[in-house]
Amino acid sequence: MNAPDLITARETEQLSRNLLGFYEAIESASQDMLQAARTGDWDTVVKLEGACAVLIAQLKHASESRPLGRDERALKSRIMQRILFNDAEIRTLTEPWLHDLSRMMGASIDPKKMH
């Protein structure tokens, strides 16, 4: 499975009509990433990260032609706060994994520089 397989063309069309749908899909993917990181399922974390990248690119394109209203902006702000919280938790969980990877590779990589 690759990132584009996680969202269909029909879903993309529906989301483009509703910009908040993109934010909600990104939030859902970030929550799934956090759950996968908590269980140490790094392959799923990477796949979902790719799905988020696709959704973000699609959101950027869709948002060029449709600005959000006042109420939508307030909801977007709340969704973004949850996404940022999930991202911070994921980073906290991945840092030990990155240190282990660095040791296995025999390199001195600073995980903070990899984010």
mmCIF file of N, CA and C in Angstrom:
data_model
loop_
_atom_site.group_PDB
_atom_site.id
_atom_site.type_symbol
_atom_site.label_atom_id
_atom_site.label_comp_id
_atom_site.label_asym_id
_atom_site.label_seq_id
_atom_site.Cartn_x
_atom_site.Cartn_y
_atom_site.Cartn_z
ATOM 1 N N MET A 1 0.844 -1.171 0.000
ATOM 2 C CA MET A 1 0.000 0.000 0.000
ATOM 3 C C MET A 1 0.889 1.234 0.000
ATOM 4 N N ASN A 2 0.554 2.204 -0.834
ATOM 5 C CA ASN A 2 1.281 3.466 -0.775
ATOM 6 C C ASN A 2 0.299 4.581 -0.441
ATOM 7 N N ALA A 3 0.809 5.754 -0.159
ATOM 8 C CA ALA A 3 -0.019 6.844 0.338
ATOM 9 C C ALA A 3 -1.225 7.154 -0.541
ATOM 10 N N PRO A 4 -1.092 7.238 -1.873
ATOM 11 C CA PRO A 4 -2.267 7.546 -2.676
ATOM 12 C C PRO A 4 -3.367 6.489 -2.558
ATOM 13 N N ASP A 5 -3.009 5.257 -2.209
ATOM 14 C CA ASP A 5 -4.022 4.220 -2.045
ATOM 15 C C ASP A 5 -4.912 4.475 -0.840
ATOM 16 N N LEU A 6 -4.494 5.325 0.060
ATOM 17 C CA LEU A 6 -5.249 5.568 1.271
ATOM 18 C C LEU A 6 -6.433 6.503 1.052
ATOM 19 N N ILE A 7 -6.456 7.216 -0.049
ATOM 20 C CA ILE A 7 -7.570 8.108 -0.362
ATOM 21 C C ILE A 7 -7.900 7.974 -1.843
ATOM 22 N N THR A 8 -9.163 7.733 -2.136
ATOM 23 C CA THR A 8 -9.580 7.508 -3.516
ATOM 24 C C THR A 8 -9.816 8.830 -4.244
ATOM 25 N N ALA A 9 -9.912 8.749 -5.560
ATOM 26 C CA ALA A 9 -10.174 9.944 -6.366
ATOM 27 C C ALA A 9 -11.544 10.541 -6.006
ATOM 28 N N ARG A 10 -12.515 9.684 -5.758
ATOM 29 C CA ARG A 10 -13.856 10.170 -5.397
ATOM 30 C C ARG A 10 -13.821 10.908 -4.063
ATOM 31 N N GLU A 11 -13.069 10.354 -3.110
ATOM 32 C CA GLU A 11 -12.942 11.026 -1.822
ATOM 33 C C GLU A 11 -12.237 12.369 -1.980
ATOM 34 N N THR A 12 -11.235 12.426 -2.839
ATOM 35 C CA THR A 12 -10.525 13.678 -3.088
ATOM 36 C C THR A 12 -11.480 14.730 -3.654
ATOM 37 N N GLU A 13 -12.333 14.319 -4.588
ATOM 38 C CA GLU A 13 -13.306 15.246 -5.174
ATOM 39 C C GLU A 13 -14.269 15.759 -4.109
ATOM 40 N N GLN A 14 -14.739 14.878 -3.247
ATOM 41 C CA GLN A 14 -15.647 15.285 -2.175
ATOM 42 C C GLN A 14 -14.952 16.235 -1.204
ATOM 43 N N LEU A 15 -13.710 15.934 -0.871
ATOM 44 C CA LEU A 15 -12.968 16.789 0.043
ATOM 45 C C LEU A 15 -12.732 18.172 -0.549
ATOM 46 N N SER A 16 -12.478 18.227 -1.855
ATOM 47 C CA SER A 16 -12.183 19.525 -2.462
ATOM 48 C C SER A 16 -13.384 20.455 -2.401
ATOM 49 N N ARG A 17 -14.583 19.896 -2.318
ATOM 50 C CA ARG A 17 -15.779 20.721 -2.158
ATOM 51 C C ARG A 17 -15.896 21.236 -0.732
ATOM 52 N N ASN A 18 -15.259 20.569 0.198
ATOM 53 C CA ASN A 18 -15.338 20.926 1.602
ATOM 54 C C ASN A 18 -13.915 20.963 2.159
ATOM 55 N N LEU A 19 -13.333 22.141 2.200
ATOM 56 C CA LEU A 19 -11.944 22.262 2.647
ATOM 57 C C LEU A 19 -11.738 21.698 4.050
ATOM 58 N N LEU A 20 -12.717 21.863 4.904
ATOM 59 C CA LEU A 20 -12.566 21.325 6.256
ATOM 60 C C LEU A 20 -12.422 19.816 6.237
ATOM 61 N N GLY A 21 -12.962 19.178 5.223
ATOM 62 C CA GLY A 21 -12.815 17.738 5.082
ATOM 63 C C GLY A 21 -11.347 17.341 4.950
ATOM 64 N N PHE A 22 -10.562 18.163 4.263
ATOM 65 C CA PHE A 22 -9.124 17.894 4.162
ATOM 66 C C PHE A 22 -8.473 17.964 5.543
ATOM 67 N N TYR A 23 -8.793 19.017 6.281
ATOM 68 C CA TYR A 23 -8.215 19.156 7.616
ATOM 69 C C TYR A 23 -8.622 17.980 8.508
ATOM 70 N N GLU A 24 -9.879 17.568 8.412
ATOM 71 C CA GLU A 24 -10.347 16.442 9.214
ATOM 72 C C GLU A 24 -9.662 15.140 8.802
ATOM 73 N N ALA A 25 -9.437 14.958 7.506
ATOM 74 C CA ALA A 25 -8.739 13.759 7.025
ATOM 75 C C ALA A 25 -7.283 13.752 7.505
ATOM 76 N N ILE A 26 -6.644 14.910 7.489
ATOM 77 C CA ILE A 26 -5.267 15.022 7.971
ATOM 78 C C ILE A 26 -5.232 14.742 9.477
ATOM 79 N N GLU A 27 -6.204 15.270 10.202
ATOM 80 C CA GLU A 27 -6.270 15.013 11.638
ATOM 81 C C GLU A 27 -6.449 13.519 11.910
ATOM 82 N N SER A 28 -7.319 12.888 11.163
ATOM 83 C CA SER A 28 -7.557 11.456 11.334
ATOM 84 C C SER A 28 -6.280 10.662 11.053
ATOM 85 N N ALA A 29 -5.586 11.018 9.983
ATOM 86 C CA ALA A 29 -4.337 10.331 9.647
ATOM 87 C C ALA A 29 -3.288 10.566 10.731
ATOM 88 N N SER A 30 -3.241 11.779 11.284
ATOM 89 C CA SER A 30 -2.260 12.057 12.340
ATOM 90 C C SER A 30 -2.600 11.273 13.604
ATOM 91 N N GLN A 31 -3.878 11.091 13.882
ATOM 92 C CA GLN A 31 -4.281 10.278 15.035
ATOM 93 C C GLN A 31 -3.891 8.816 14.807
ATOM 94 N N ASP A 32 -4.092 8.332 13.582
ATOM 95 C CA ASP A 32 -3.688 6.963 13.250
ATOM 96 C C ASP A 32 -2.168 6.802 13.334
ATOM 97 N N MET A 33 -1.437 7.844 12.903
ATOM 98 C CA MET A 33 0.026 7.813 13.006
ATOM 99 C C MET A 33 0.457 7.719 14.461
ATOM 100 N N LEU A 34 -0.202 8.500 15.318
ATOM 101 C CA LEU A 34 0.131 8.483 16.735
ATOM 102 C C LEU A 34 -0.122 7.100 17.322
ATOM 103 N N GLN A 35 -1.243 6.493 16.970
ATOM 104 C CA GLN A 35 -1.548 5.154 17.471
ATOM 105 C C GLN A 35 -0.500 4.146 16.993
ATOM 106 N N ALA A 36 -0.125 4.254 15.726
ATOM 107 C CA ALA A 36 0.896 3.347 15.182
ATOM 108 C C ALA A 36 2.241 3.570 15.882
ATOM 109 N N ALA A 37 2.590 4.822 16.142
ATOM 110 C CA ALA A 37 3.852 5.124 16.829
ATOM 111 C C ALA A 37 3.830 4.570 18.249
ATOM 112 N N ARG A 38 2.689 4.646 18.897
ATOM 113 C CA ARG A 38 2.579 4.115 20.260
ATOM 114 C C ARG A 38 2.810 2.610 20.306
ATOM 115 N N THR A 39 2.456 1.920 19.225
ATOM 116 C CA THR A 39 2.642 0.462 19.185
ATOM 117 C C THR A 39 3.950 0.063 18.501
ATOM 118 N N GLY A 40 4.716 1.061 18.055
ATOM 119 C CA GLY A 40 5.989 0.777 17.402
ATOM 120 C C GLY A 40 5.856 0.284 15.973
ATOM 121 N N ASP A 41 4.730 0.559 15.335
ATOM 122 C CA ASP A 41 4.484 0.147 13.946
ATOM 123 C C ASP A 41 4.988 1.250 13.012
ATOM 124 N N TRP A 42 6.310 1.290 12.830
ATOM 125 C CA TRP A 42 6.934 2.387 12.092
ATOM 126 C C TRP A 42 6.617 2.358 10.602
ATOM 127 N N ASP A 43 6.372 1.175 10.042
ATOM 128 C CA ASP A 43 5.993 1.109 8.625
ATOM 129 C C ASP A 43 4.675 1.845 8.388
ATOM 130 N N THR A 44 3.728 1.650 9.300
ATOM 131 C CA THR A 44 2.443 2.336 9.169
ATOM 132 C C THR A 44 2.612 3.834 9.382
ATOM 133 N N VAL A 45 3.467 4.219 10.310
ATOM 134 C CA VAL A 45 3.726 5.647 10.533
ATOM 135 C C VAL A 45 4.226 6.284 9.241
ATOM 136 N N VAL A 46 5.165 5.633 8.582
ATOM 137 C CA VAL A 46 5.737 6.168 7.341
ATOM 138 C C VAL A 46 4.667 6.243 6.242
ATOM 139 N N LYS A 47 3.853 5.208 6.113
ATOM 140 C CA LYS A 47 2.796 5.211 5.097
ATOM 141 C C LYS A 47 1.797 6.333 5.348
ATOM 142 N N LEU A 48 1.410 6.509 6.605
ATOM 143 C CA LEU A 48 0.450 7.564 6.934
ATOM 144 C C LEU A 48 1.061 8.949 6.765
ATOM 145 N N GLU A 49 2.358 9.065 7.013
ATOM 146 C CA GLU A 49 3.043 10.332 6.772
ATOM 147 C C GLU A 49 2.963 10.693 5.284
ATOM 148 N N GLY A 50 3.121 9.687 4.440
ATOM 149 C CA GLY A 50 2.981 9.910 2.999
ATOM 150 C C GLY A 50 1.566 10.312 2.628
ATOM 151 N N ALA A 51 0.591 9.676 3.257
ATOM 152 C CA ALA A 51 -0.813 10.027 2.996
ATOM 153 C C ALA A 51 -1.085 11.464 3.411
ATOM 154 N N CYS A 52 -0.523 11.880 4.541
ATOM 155 C CA CYS A 52 -0.689 13.268 4.989
ATOM 156 C C CYS A 52 -0.076 14.235 3.979
ATOM 157 N N ALA A 53 1.081 13.892 3.452
ATOM 158 C CA ALA A 53 1.739 14.758 2.467
ATOM 159 C C ALA A 53 0.859 14.928 1.231
ATOM 160 N N VAL A 54 0.228 13.839 0.796
ATOM 161 C CA VAL A 54 -0.674 13.904 -0.362
ATOM 162 C C VAL A 54 -1.866 14.794 -0.029
ATOM 163 N N LEU A 55 -2.464 14.592 1.126
ATOM 164 C CA LEU A 55 -3.618 15.396 1.530
ATOM 165 C C LEU A 55 -3.263 16.878 1.644
ATOM 166 N N ILE A 56 -2.100 17.170 2.188
ATOM 167 C CA ILE A 56 -1.671 18.566 2.331
ATOM 168 C C ILE A 56 -1.484 19.212 0.970
ATOM 169 N N ALA A 57 -0.895 18.489 0.032
ATOM 170 C CA ALA A 57 -0.729 19.029 -1.325
ATOM 171 C C ALA A 57 -2.089 19.282 -1.974
ATOM 172 N N GLN A 58 -3.009 18.354 -1.784
ATOM 173 C CA GLN A 58 -4.345 18.523 -2.350
ATOM 174 C C GLN A 58 -5.074 19.686 -1.687
ATOM 175 N N LEU A 59 -4.895 19.826 -0.382
ATOM 176 C CA LEU A 59 -5.516 20.938 0.346
ATOM 177 C C LEU A 59 -4.993 22.273 -0.173
ATOM 178 N N LYS A 60 -3.688 22.377 -0.376
ATOM 179 C CA LYS A 60 -3.109 23.618 -0.887
ATOM 180 C C LYS A 60 -3.736 23.988 -2.224
ATOM 181 N N HIS A 61 -3.891 23.002 -3.084
ATOM 182 C CA HIS A 61 -4.480 23.252 -4.392
ATOM 183 C C HIS A 61 -5.952 23.669 -4.259
ATOM 184 N N ALA A 62 -6.715 22.938 -3.455
ATOM 185 C CA ALA A 62 -8.141 23.222 -3.307
ATOM 186 C C ALA A 62 -8.392 24.568 -2.628
ATOM 187 N N SER A 63 -7.517 24.955 -1.711
ATOM 188 C CA SER A 63 -7.742 26.191 -0.957
ATOM 189 C C SER A 63 -7.473 27.450 -1.772
ATOM 190 N N GLU A 64 -6.807 27.292 -2.917
ATOM 191 C CA GLU A 64 -6.531 28.459 -3.760
ATOM 192 C C GLU A 64 -7.807 29.080 -4.308
ATOM 193 N N SER A 65 -8.845 28.282 -4.481
ATOM 194 C CA SER A 65 -10.062 28.783 -5.112
ATOM 195 C C SER A 65 -11.223 28.973 -4.136
ATOM 196 N N ARG A 66 -11.032 28.602 -2.875
ATOM 197 C CA ARG A 66 -12.140 28.714 -1.931
ATOM 198 C C ARG A 66 -11.641 29.084 -0.539
ATOM 199 N N PRO A 67 -11.817 30.335 -0.143
ATOM 200 C CA PRO A 67 -11.405 30.719 1.210
ATOM 201 C C PRO A 67 -12.403 30.189 2.253
ATOM 202 N N LEU A 68 -11.916 30.021 3.461
ATOM 203 C CA LEU A 68 -12.773 29.578 4.549
ATOM 204 C C LEU A 68 -13.515 30.760 5.155
ATOM 205 N N GLY A 69 -14.736 30.503 5.598
ATOM 206 C CA GLY A 69 -15.512 31.511 6.310
ATOM 207 C C GLY A 69 -15.050 31.609 7.755
ATOM 208 N N ARG A 70 -15.620 32.543 8.482
ATOM 209 C CA ARG A 70 -15.216 32.798 9.870
ATOM 210 C C ARG A 70 -15.379 31.564 10.761
ATOM 211 N N ASP A 71 -16.536 30.937 10.716
ATOM 212 C CA ASP A 71 -16.772 29.746 11.543
ATOM 213 C C ASP A 71 -15.860 28.595 11.122
ATOM 214 N N GLU A 72 -15.643 28.479 9.817
ATOM 215 C CA GLU A 72 -14.755 27.428 9.310
ATOM 216 C C GLU A 72 -13.319 27.652 9.788
ATOM 217 N N ARG A 73 -12.898 28.915 9.808
ATOM 218 C CA ARG A 73 -11.539 29.221 10.283
ATOM 219 C C ARG A 73 -11.368 28.850 11.755
ATOM 220 N N ALA A 74 -12.404 29.078 12.555
ATOM 221 C CA ALA A 74 -12.342 28.718 13.979
ATOM 222 C C ALA A 74 -12.235 27.199 14.135
ATOM 223 N N LEU A 75 -13.001 26.453 13.356
ATOM 224 C CA LEU A 75 -12.933 24.997 13.418
ATOM 225 C C LEU A 75 -11.577 24.514 12.913
ATOM 226 N N LYS A 76 -11.097 25.123 11.839
ATOM 227 C CA LYS A 76 -9.768 24.779 11.300
ATOM 228 C C LYS A 76 -8.708 24.960 12.378
ATOM 229 N N SER A 77 -8.794 26.038 13.141
ATOM 230 C CA SER A 77 -7.829 26.303 14.195
ATOM 231 C C SER A 77 -7.840 25.198 15.243
ATOM 232 N N ARG A 78 -9.015 24.755 15.647
ATOM 233 C CA ARG A 78 -9.114 23.676 16.636
ATOM 234 C C ARG A 78 -8.547 22.364 16.079
ATOM 235 N N ILE A 79 -8.856 22.086 14.817
ATOM 236 C CA ILE A 79 -8.333 20.870 14.180
ATOM 237 C C ILE A 79 -6.810 20.934 14.105
ATOM 238 N N MET A 80 -6.275 22.089 13.709
ATOM 239 C CA MET A 80 -4.821 22.246 13.599
ATOM 240 C C MET A 80 -4.141 22.069 14.953
ATOM 241 N N GLN A 81 -4.758 22.543 16.019
ATOM 242 C CA GLN A 81 -4.185 22.348 17.351
ATOM 243 C C GLN A 81 -4.088 20.863 17.687
ATOM 244 N N ARG A 82 -5.117 20.099 17.333
ATOM 245 C CA ARG A 82 -5.085 18.659 17.596
ATOM 246 C C ARG A 82 -4.022 17.978 16.738
ATOM 247 N N ILE A 83 -3.887 18.417 15.489
ATOM 248 C CA ILE A 83 -2.853 17.849 14.611
ATOM 249 C C ILE A 83 -1.471 18.132 15.187
ATOM 250 N N LEU A 84 -1.241 19.354 15.639
ATOM 251 C CA LEU A 84 0.059 19.716 16.212
ATOM 252 C C LEU A 84 0.335 18.942 17.497
ATOM 253 N N PHE A 85 -0.687 18.707 18.309
ATOM 254 C CA PHE A 85 -0.523 17.899 19.516
ATOM 255 C C PHE A 85 -0.110 16.478 19.129
ATOM 256 N N ASN A 86 -0.821 15.902 18.142
ATOM 257 C CA ASN A 86 -0.475 14.547 17.685
ATOM 258 C C ASN A 86 0.959 14.512 17.170
ATOM 259 N N ASP A 87 1.332 15.513 16.396
ATOM 260 C CA ASP A 87 2.682 15.575 15.833
ATOM 261 C C ASP A 87 3.735 15.631 16.935
ATOM 262 N N ALA A 88 3.485 16.422 17.962
ATOM 263 C CA ALA A 88 4.438 16.519 19.066
ATOM 264 C C ALA A 88 4.581 15.174 19.780
ATOM 265 N N GLU A 89 3.468 14.488 19.975
ATOM 266 C CA GLU A 89 3.518 13.171 20.621
ATOM 267 C C GLU A 89 4.274 12.166 19.752
ATOM 268 N N ILE A 90 4.043 12.219 18.454
ATOM 269 C CA ILE A 90 4.733 11.310 17.532
ATOM 270 C C ILE A 90 6.235 11.571 17.588
ATOM 271 N N ARG A 91 6.629 12.823 17.581
ATOM 272 C CA ARG A 91 8.056 13.171 17.651
ATOM 273 C C ARG A 91 8.680 12.645 18.943
ATOM 274 N N THR A 92 7.958 12.763 20.037
ATOM 275 C CA THR A 92 8.452 12.257 21.323
ATOM 276 C C THR A 92 8.668 10.749 21.249
ATOM 277 N N LEU A 93 7.757 10.057 20.591
ATOM 278 C CA LEU A 93 7.863 8.602 20.483
ATOM 279 C C LEU A 93 8.936 8.160 19.494
ATOM 280 N N THR A 94 9.201 8.957 18.466
ATOM 281 C CA THR A 94 10.164 8.545 17.447
ATOM 282 C C THR A 94 11.607 8.832 17.825
ATOM 283 N N GLU A 95 11.848 9.764 18.707
ATOM 284 C CA GLU A 95 13.240 10.106 19.025
ATOM 285 C C GLU A 95 14.047 8.921 19.538
ATOM 286 N N PRO A 96 13.531 8.093 20.452
ATOM 287 C CA PRO A 96 14.326 6.922 20.863
ATOM 288 C C PRO A 96 14.592 5.972 19.691
ATOM 289 N N TRP A 97 13.622 5.827 18.818
ATOM 290 C CA TRP A 97 13.782 4.963 17.638
ATOM 291 C C TRP A 97 14.874 5.508 16.739
ATOM 292 N N LEU A 98 14.919 6.824 16.558
ATOM 293 C CA LEU A 98 15.953 7.427 15.720
ATOM 294 C C LEU A 98 17.336 7.261 16.344
ATOM 295 N N HIS A 99 17.422 7.361 17.662
ATOM 296 C CA HIS A 99 18.709 7.113 18.340
ATOM 297 C C HIS A 99 19.164 5.678 18.105
ATOM 298 N N ASP A 100 18.235 4.717 18.220
ATOM 299 C CA ASP A 100 18.568 3.312 17.973
ATOM 300 C C ASP A 100 19.036 3.109 16.539
ATOM 301 N N LEU A 101 18.356 3.736 15.601
ATOM 302 C CA LEU A 101 18.723 3.639 14.196
ATOM 303 C C LEU A 101 20.124 4.208 13.975
ATOM 304 N N SER A 102 20.387 5.327 14.596
ATOM 305 C CA SER A 102 21.697 5.959 14.473
ATOM 306 C C SER A 102 22.798 5.038 14.986
ATOM 307 N N ARG A 103 22.539 4.411 16.140
ATOM 308 C CA ARG A 103 23.534 3.485 16.694
ATOM 309 C C ARG A 103 23.756 2.298 15.765
ATOM 310 N N MET A 104 22.671 1.768 15.192
ATOM 311 C CA MET A 104 22.798 0.617 14.293
ATOM 312 C C MET A 104 23.581 0.974 13.041
ATOM 313 N N MET A 105 23.441 2.199 12.582
ATOM 314 C CA MET A 105 24.131 2.641 11.372
ATOM 315 C C MET A 105 25.563 3.072 11.681
ATOM 316 N N GLY A 106 25.897 3.168 12.960
ATOM 317 C CA GLY A 106 27.239 3.545 13.335
ATOM 318 C C GLY A 106 27.537 5.013 13.107
ATOM 319 N N ALA A 107 26.498 5.819 13.057
ATOM 320 C CA ALA A 107 26.672 7.246 12.820
ATOM 321 C C ALA A 107 26.175 8.008 14.025
ATOM 322 N N SER A 108 26.604 9.221 14.116
ATOM 323 C CA SER A 108 26.131 10.100 15.181
ATOM 324 C C SER A 108 25.182 11.109 14.542
ATOM 325 N N ILE A 109 23.895 10.720 14.502
ATOM 326 C CA ILE A 109 22.874 11.574 13.879
ATOM 327 C C ILE A 109 22.039 12.189 14.997
ATOM 328 N N ASP A 110 21.838 13.471 14.930
ATOM 329 C CA ASP A 110 20.995 14.152 15.909
ATOM 330 C C ASP A 110 19.545 14.050 15.448
ATOM 331 N N PRO A 111 18.685 13.264 16.151
ATOM 332 C CA PRO A 111 17.289 13.095 15.726
ATOM 333 C C PRO A 111 16.533 14.408 15.591
ATOM 334 N N LYS A 112 16.898 15.408 16.369
ATOM 335 C CA LYS A 112 16.210 16.691 16.295
ATOM 336 C C LYS A 112 16.423 17.377 14.942
ATOM 337 N N LYS A 113 17.546 17.077 14.309
ATOM 338 C CA LYS A 113 17.843 17.650 12.992
ATOM 339 C C LYS A 113 17.133 16.910 11.880
ATOM 340 N N MET A 114 16.590 15.729 12.187
ATOM 341 C CA MET A 114 15.920 14.926 11.171
ATOM 342 C C MET A 114 14.443 15.266 11.047
ATOM 343 N N HIS A 115 13.898 16.071 11.933
ATOM 344 C CA HIS A 115 12.461 16.384 11.905
ATOM 345 C C HIS A 115 12.179 17.510 10.963
#
